mmCIF file with all atom_site columns, C-alpha atoms in Angstrom:
data_model
loop_
_atom_site.group_PDB
_atom_site.id
_atom_site.type_symbol
_atom_site.label_atom_id
_atom_site.label_alt_id
_atom_site.label_comp_id
_atom_site.label_asym_id
_atom_site.label_entity_id
_atom_site.label_seq_id
_atom_site.pdbx_PDB_ins_code
_atom_site.Cartn_x
_atom_site.Cartn_y
_atom_site.Cartn_z
_atom_site.occupancy
_atom_site.B_iso_or_equiv
_atom_site.pdbx_formal_charge
_atom_site.auth_seq_id
_atom_site.auth_comp_id
_atom_site.auth_asym_id
_atom_site.auth_atom_id
_atom_site.pdbx_PDB_model_num
ATOM 1   C CA . MET A 1 1   ? 4.218   12.746  2.280   1.00 0.00 ? 1   MET A CA 1
ATOM 2   C CA . HIS A 1 2   ? 4.086   13.950  -1.297  1.00 0.00 ? 2   HIS A CA 1
ATOM 3   C CA . ILE A 1 3   ? 3.134   11.729  -4.222  1.00 0.00 ? 3   ILE A CA 1
ATOM 4   C CA . GLU A 1 4   ? 6.684   11.822  -5.623  1.00 0.00 ? 4   GLU A CA 1
ATOM 5   C CA . ALA A 1 5   ? 8.122   10.498  -2.343  1.00 0.00 ? 5   ALA A CA 1
ATOM 6   C CA . PHE A 1 6   ? 5.391   7.847   -2.183  1.00 0.00 ? 6   PHE A CA 1
ATOM 7   C CA . ARG A 1 7   ? 6.113   6.735   -5.757  1.00 0.00 ? 7   ARG A CA 1
ATOM 8   C CA . ASP A 1 8   ? 9.884   6.671   -5.225  1.00 0.00 ? 8   ASP A CA 1
ATOM 9   C CA . TYR A 1 9   ? 9.502   4.673   -2.018  1.00 0.00 ? 9   TYR A CA 1
ATOM 10  C CA . CYS A 1 10  ? 7.267   2.059   -3.661  1.00 0.00 ? 10  CYS A CA 1
ATOM 11  C CA . MET A 1 11  ? 9.358   1.790   -6.823  1.00 0.00 ? 11  MET A CA 1
ATOM 12  C CA . ALA A 1 12  ? 12.499  1.115   -4.751  1.00 0.00 ? 12  ALA A CA 1
ATOM 13  C CA . LYS A 1 13  ? 10.975  -2.134  -3.492  1.00 0.00 ? 13  LYS A CA 1
ATOM 14  C CA . PRO A 1 14  ? 12.125  -5.269  -5.333  1.00 0.00 ? 14  PRO A CA 1
ATOM 15  C CA . GLY A 1 15  ? 9.719   -6.581  -7.961  1.00 0.00 ? 15  GLY A CA 1
ATOM 16  C CA . THR A 1 16  ? 7.536   -3.461  -7.881  1.00 0.00 ? 16  THR A CA 1
ATOM 17  C CA . THR A 1 17  ? 5.844   -2.206  -11.030 1.00 0.00 ? 17  THR A CA 1
ATOM 18  C CA . GLU A 1 18  ? 3.403   0.659   -11.478 1.00 0.00 ? 18  GLU A CA 1
ATOM 19  C CA . HIS A 1 19  ? 0.153   0.506   -13.414 1.00 0.00 ? 19  HIS A CA 1
ATOM 20  C CA . THR A 1 20  ? -3.051  2.456   -14.107 1.00 0.00 ? 20  THR A CA 1
ATOM 21  C CA . PRO A 1 21  ? -5.602  -0.372  -14.552 1.00 0.00 ? 21  PRO A CA 1
ATOM 22  C CA . PHE A 1 22  ? -8.518  1.665   -13.170 1.00 0.00 ? 22  PHE A CA 1
ATOM 23  C CA . GLY A 1 23  ? -7.981  4.647   -15.454 1.00 0.00 ? 23  GLY A CA 1
ATOM 24  C CA . PRO A 1 24  ? -5.356  7.357   -15.843 1.00 0.00 ? 24  PRO A CA 1
ATOM 25  C CA . ASP A 1 25  ? -6.014  8.901   -12.404 1.00 0.00 ? 25  ASP A CA 1
ATOM 26  C CA . THR A 1 26  ? -5.396  5.812   -10.243 1.00 0.00 ? 26  THR A CA 1
ATOM 27  C CA . LEU A 1 27  ? -1.797  4.781   -9.712  1.00 0.00 ? 27  LEU A CA 1
ATOM 28  C CA . VAL A 1 28  ? -1.364  1.157   -8.613  1.00 0.00 ? 28  VAL A CA 1
ATOM 29  C CA . PHE A 1 29  ? 1.802   -0.487  -7.309  1.00 0.00 ? 29  PHE A CA 1
ATOM 30  C CA . LYS A 1 30  ? 2.193   -4.239  -7.598  1.00 0.00 ? 30  LYS A CA 1
ATOM 31  C CA . VAL A 1 31  ? 4.810   -6.724  -6.490  1.00 0.00 ? 31  VAL A CA 1
ATOM 32  C CA . MET A 1 32  ? 5.039   -9.714  -8.824  1.00 0.00 ? 32  MET A CA 1
ATOM 33  C CA . ASP A 1 33  ? 1.732   -8.583  -10.363 1.00 0.00 ? 33  ASP A CA 1
ATOM 34  C CA . LYS A 1 34  ? -0.121  -8.458  -7.005  1.00 0.00 ? 34  LYS A CA 1
ATOM 35  C CA . MET A 1 35  ? -1.433  -5.099  -5.820  1.00 0.00 ? 35  MET A CA 1
ATOM 36  C CA . TYR A 1 36  ? -0.154  -3.655  -2.538  1.00 0.00 ? 36  TYR A CA 1
ATOM 37  C CA . ALA A 1 37  ? -0.753  0.111   -2.874  1.00 0.00 ? 37  ALA A CA 1
ATOM 38  C CA . LEU A 1 38  ? -2.882  2.530   -4.857  1.00 0.00 ? 38  LEU A CA 1
ATOM 39  C CA . THR A 1 39  ? -3.733  6.215   -4.871  1.00 0.00 ? 39  THR A CA 1
ATOM 40  C CA . SER A 1 40  ? -5.214  8.995   -6.953  1.00 0.00 ? 40  SER A CA 1
ATOM 41  C CA . ILE A 1 41  ? -2.621  10.765  -9.071  1.00 0.00 ? 41  ILE A CA 1
ATOM 42  C CA . ASN A 1 42  ? -4.639  14.009  -9.237  1.00 0.00 ? 42  ASN A CA 1
ATOM 43  C CA . ASN A 1 43  ? -5.368  14.704  -5.587  1.00 0.00 ? 43  ASN A CA 1
ATOM 44  C CA . PHE A 1 44  ? -3.237  12.224  -3.548  1.00 0.00 ? 44  PHE A CA 1
ATOM 45  C CA . GLU A 1 45  ? -5.720  12.559  -0.679  1.00 0.00 ? 45  GLU A CA 1
ATOM 46  C CA . PHE A 1 46  ? -5.113  9.037   0.611   1.00 0.00 ? 46  PHE A CA 1
ATOM 47  C CA . ILE A 1 47  ? -3.243  5.804   -0.107  1.00 0.00 ? 47  ILE A CA 1
ATOM 48  C CA . ASN A 1 48  ? -4.958  2.416   -0.015  1.00 0.00 ? 48  ASN A CA 1
ATOM 49  C CA . LEU A 1 49  ? -2.709  -0.185  1.614   1.00 0.00 ? 49  LEU A CA 1
ATOM 50  C CA . LYS A 1 50  ? -3.245  -3.831  2.426   1.00 0.00 ? 50  LYS A CA 1
ATOM 51  C CA . CYS A 1 51  ? -3.182  -4.575  6.159   1.00 0.00 ? 51  CYS A CA 1
ATOM 52  C CA . ASP A 1 52  ? -3.482  -7.453  8.591   1.00 0.00 ? 52  ASP A CA 1
ATOM 53  C CA . PRO A 1 53  ? -7.135  -7.321  9.770   1.00 0.00 ? 53  PRO A CA 1
ATOM 54  C CA . GLU A 1 54  ? -6.358  -7.043  13.505  1.00 0.00 ? 54  GLU A CA 1
ATOM 55  C CA . TYR A 1 55  ? -3.647  -4.458  12.927  1.00 0.00 ? 55  TYR A CA 1
ATOM 56  C CA . ALA A 1 56  ? -6.044  -2.529  10.658  1.00 0.00 ? 56  ALA A CA 1
ATOM 57  C CA . ILE A 1 57  ? -8.515  -2.127  13.537  1.00 0.00 ? 57  ILE A CA 1
ATOM 58  C CA . GLU A 1 58  ? -5.755  -1.026  15.903  1.00 0.00 ? 58  GLU A CA 1
ATOM 59  C CA . LEU A 1 59  ? -4.526  1.581   13.406  1.00 0.00 ? 59  LEU A CA 1
ATOM 60  C CA . ARG A 1 60  ? -8.027  2.936   12.786  1.00 0.00 ? 60  ARG A CA 1
ATOM 61  C CA . GLU A 1 61  ? -8.495  3.447   16.520  1.00 0.00 ? 61  GLU A CA 1
ATOM 62  C CA . LYS A 1 62  ? -5.091  5.059   17.034  1.00 0.00 ? 62  LYS A CA 1
ATOM 63  C CA . PHE A 1 63  ? -5.262  7.331   13.974  1.00 0.00 ? 63  PHE A CA 1
ATOM 64  C CA . ASP A 1 64  ? -8.988  8.063   14.101  1.00 0.00 ? 64  ASP A CA 1
ATOM 65  C CA . GLY A 1 65  ? -10.029 9.801   10.902  1.00 0.00 ? 65  GLY A CA 1
ATOM 66  C CA . SER A 1 66  ? -6.569  9.588   9.330   1.00 0.00 ? 66  SER A CA 1
ATOM 67  C CA . ILE A 1 67  ? -6.685  5.823   8.798   1.00 0.00 ? 67  ILE A CA 1
ATOM 68  C CA . ARG A 1 68  ? -10.046 4.458   7.694   1.00 0.00 ? 68  ARG A CA 1
ATOM 69  C CA . PRO A 1 69  ? -11.415 1.282   6.142   1.00 0.00 ? 69  PRO A CA 1
ATOM 70  C CA . GLY A 1 70  ? -10.185 1.022   2.539   1.00 0.00 ? 70  GLY A CA 1
ATOM 71  C CA . TYR A 1 71  ? -12.170 3.180   0.116   1.00 0.00 ? 71  TYR A CA 1
ATOM 72  C CA . HIS A 1 72  ? -13.644 0.922   -2.603  1.00 0.00 ? 72  HIS A CA 1
ATOM 73  C CA . MET A 1 73  ? -11.650 -2.004  -1.171  1.00 0.00 ? 73  MET A CA 1
ATOM 74  C CA . ASN A 1 74  ? -12.211 -4.988  1.117   1.00 0.00 ? 74  ASN A CA 1
ATOM 75  C CA . LYS A 1 75  ? -12.733 -3.089  4.376   1.00 0.00 ? 75  LYS A CA 1
ATOM 76  C CA . LYS A 1 76  ? -11.297 -5.917  6.466   1.00 0.00 ? 76  LYS A CA 1
ATOM 77  C CA . GLN A 1 77  ? -7.955  -6.154  4.650   1.00 0.00 ? 77  GLN A CA 1
ATOM 78  C CA . TRP A 1 78  ? -7.350  -2.653  3.285   1.00 0.00 ? 78  TRP A CA 1
ATOM 79  C CA . ASN A 1 79  ? -6.914  0.759   4.900   1.00 0.00 ? 79  ASN A CA 1
ATOM 80  C CA . SER A 1 80  ? -7.116  4.220   3.403   1.00 0.00 ? 80  SER A CA 1
ATOM 81  C CA . VAL A 1 81  ? -4.248  6.205   4.923   1.00 0.00 ? 81  VAL A CA 1
ATOM 82  C CA . TYR A 1 82  ? -4.888  9.931   4.548   1.00 0.00 ? 82  TYR A CA 1
ATOM 83  C CA . THR A 1 83  ? -1.934  12.095  3.562   1.00 0.00 ? 83  THR A CA 1
ATOM 84  C CA . ASP A 1 84  ? -3.061  15.270  5.348   1.00 0.00 ? 84  ASP A CA 1
ATOM 85  C CA . GLY A 1 85  ? -0.376  15.045  8.045   1.00 0.00 ? 85  GLY A CA 1
ATOM 86  C CA . GLY A 1 86  ? -2.372  13.036  10.591  1.00 0.00 ? 86  GLY A CA 1
ATOM 87  C CA . VAL A 1 87  ? -0.089  10.052  10.007  1.00 0.00 ? 87  VAL A CA 1
ATOM 88  C CA . PRO A 1 88  ? 3.668   10.763  10.122  1.00 0.00 ? 88  PRO A CA 1
ATOM 89  C CA . ASP A 1 89  ? 5.660   9.935   6.980   1.00 0.00 ? 89  ASP A CA 1
ATOM 90  C CA . ASP A 1 90  ? 7.697   7.308   8.856   1.00 0.00 ? 90  ASP A CA 1
ATOM 91  C CA . LYS A 1 91  ? 4.476   5.538   9.820   1.00 0.00 ? 91  LYS A CA 1
ATOM 92  C CA . ILE A 1 92  ? 3.224   5.709   6.226   1.00 0.00 ? 92  ILE A CA 1
ATOM 93  C CA . LYS A 1 93  ? 6.487   4.088   5.096   1.00 0.00 ? 93  LYS A CA 1
ATOM 94  C CA . HIS A 1 94  ? 6.036   1.414   7.762   1.00 0.00 ? 94  HIS A CA 1
ATOM 95  C CA . LEU A 1 95  ? 2.506   0.744   6.468   1.00 0.00 ? 95  LEU A CA 1
ATOM 96  C CA . ILE A 1 96  ? 3.749   0.556   2.861   1.00 0.00 ? 96  ILE A CA 1
ATOM 97  C CA . ASN A 1 97  ? 6.329   -1.997  4.025   1.00 0.00 ? 97  ASN A CA 1
ATOM 98  C CA . HIS A 1 98  ? 3.646   -3.922  5.903   1.00 0.00 ? 98  HIS A CA 1
ATOM 99  C CA . SER A 1 99  ? 1.406   -4.024  2.820   1.00 0.00 ? 99  SER A CA 1
ATOM 100 C CA . TYR A 1 100 ? 4.277   -5.099  0.566   1.00 0.00 ? 100 TYR A CA 1
ATOM 101 C CA . GLU A 1 101 ? 5.379   -7.819  2.993   1.00 0.00 ? 101 GLU A CA 1
ATOM 102 C CA . LEU A 1 102 ? 1.829   -9.152  3.372   1.00 0.00 ? 102 LEU A CA 1
ATOM 103 C CA . VAL A 1 103 ? 1.516   -9.545  -0.379  1.00 0.00 ? 103 VAL A CA 1
ATOM 104 C CA . VAL A 1 104 ? 4.976   -11.118 -0.697  1.00 0.00 ? 104 VAL A CA 1
ATOM 105 C CA . SER A 1 105 ? 4.208   -13.598 2.097   1.00 0.00 ? 105 SER A CA 1
ATOM 106 C CA . ASN A 1 106 ? 1.217   -14.865 0.105   1.00 0.00 ? 106 ASN A CA 1
ATOM 107 C CA . LEU A 1 107 ? 3.051   -15.269 -3.211  1.00 0.00 ? 107 LEU A CA 1
ATOM 108 C CA . ALA A 1 108 ? 3.562   -18.720 -4.682  1.00 0.00 ? 108 ALA A CA 1
ATOM 109 C CA . LYS A 1 109 ? 6.941   -20.272 -3.911  1.00 0.00 ? 109 LYS A CA 1
ATOM 110 C CA . LYS A 1 110 ? 8.094   -19.845 -7.528  1.00 0.00 ? 110 LYS A CA 1
ATOM 111 C CA . LEU A 1 111 ? 7.289   -16.115 -7.457  1.00 0.00 ? 111 LEU A CA 1
ATOM 112 C CA . LYS A 1 112 ? 9.075   -15.695 -4.110  1.00 0.00 ? 112 LYS A CA 1
ATOM 113 C CA . GLU A 1 113 ? 12.172  -17.283 -5.658  1.00 0.00 ? 113 GLU A CA 1
ATOM 114 C CA . GLU A 1 114 ? 11.954  -14.943 -8.664  1.00 0.00 ? 114 GLU A CA 1
ATOM 115 C CA . LEU A 1 115 ? 11.605  -11.973 -6.318  1.00 0.00 ? 115 LEU A CA 1
ATOM 116 C CA . LYS A 1 116 ? 14.598  -13.093 -4.273  1.00 0.00 ? 116 LYS A CA 1
ATOM 117 C CA . GLN A 1 117 ? 16.687  -13.023 -7.479  1.00 0.00 ? 117 GLN A CA 1
ATOM 118 C CA . MET A 1 118 ? 15.718  -9.338  -7.968  1.00 0.00 ? 118 MET A CA 1
ATOM 119 C CA . SER A 1 119 ? 16.937  -8.272  -4.524  1.00 0.00 ? 119 SER A CA 1
#
């Protein structure tokens, strides 16, 4: 996956905004102001995505080396998904969806209603 495809895929999700809160090199995607994906703009080596803790372990075992505990993130709830071809693009999209849905499921009821209006 290329960074342009990653960005387009994230930005197509309802309520998604992009930010650079950690400096100009780190691109962050948020849904209703809650982070669900981030990556380096300059090298796009990996994408950090939120993940269910049990599923995260399963993914790390299945994609050994290509999916690792989240770099500079909570290692239990975030994975770094490397973009070197070890994880198929369809699986990366699935993991973006999973991250997005996890964040949405934890939003306050009012924010969920606002998001529903955007869909």
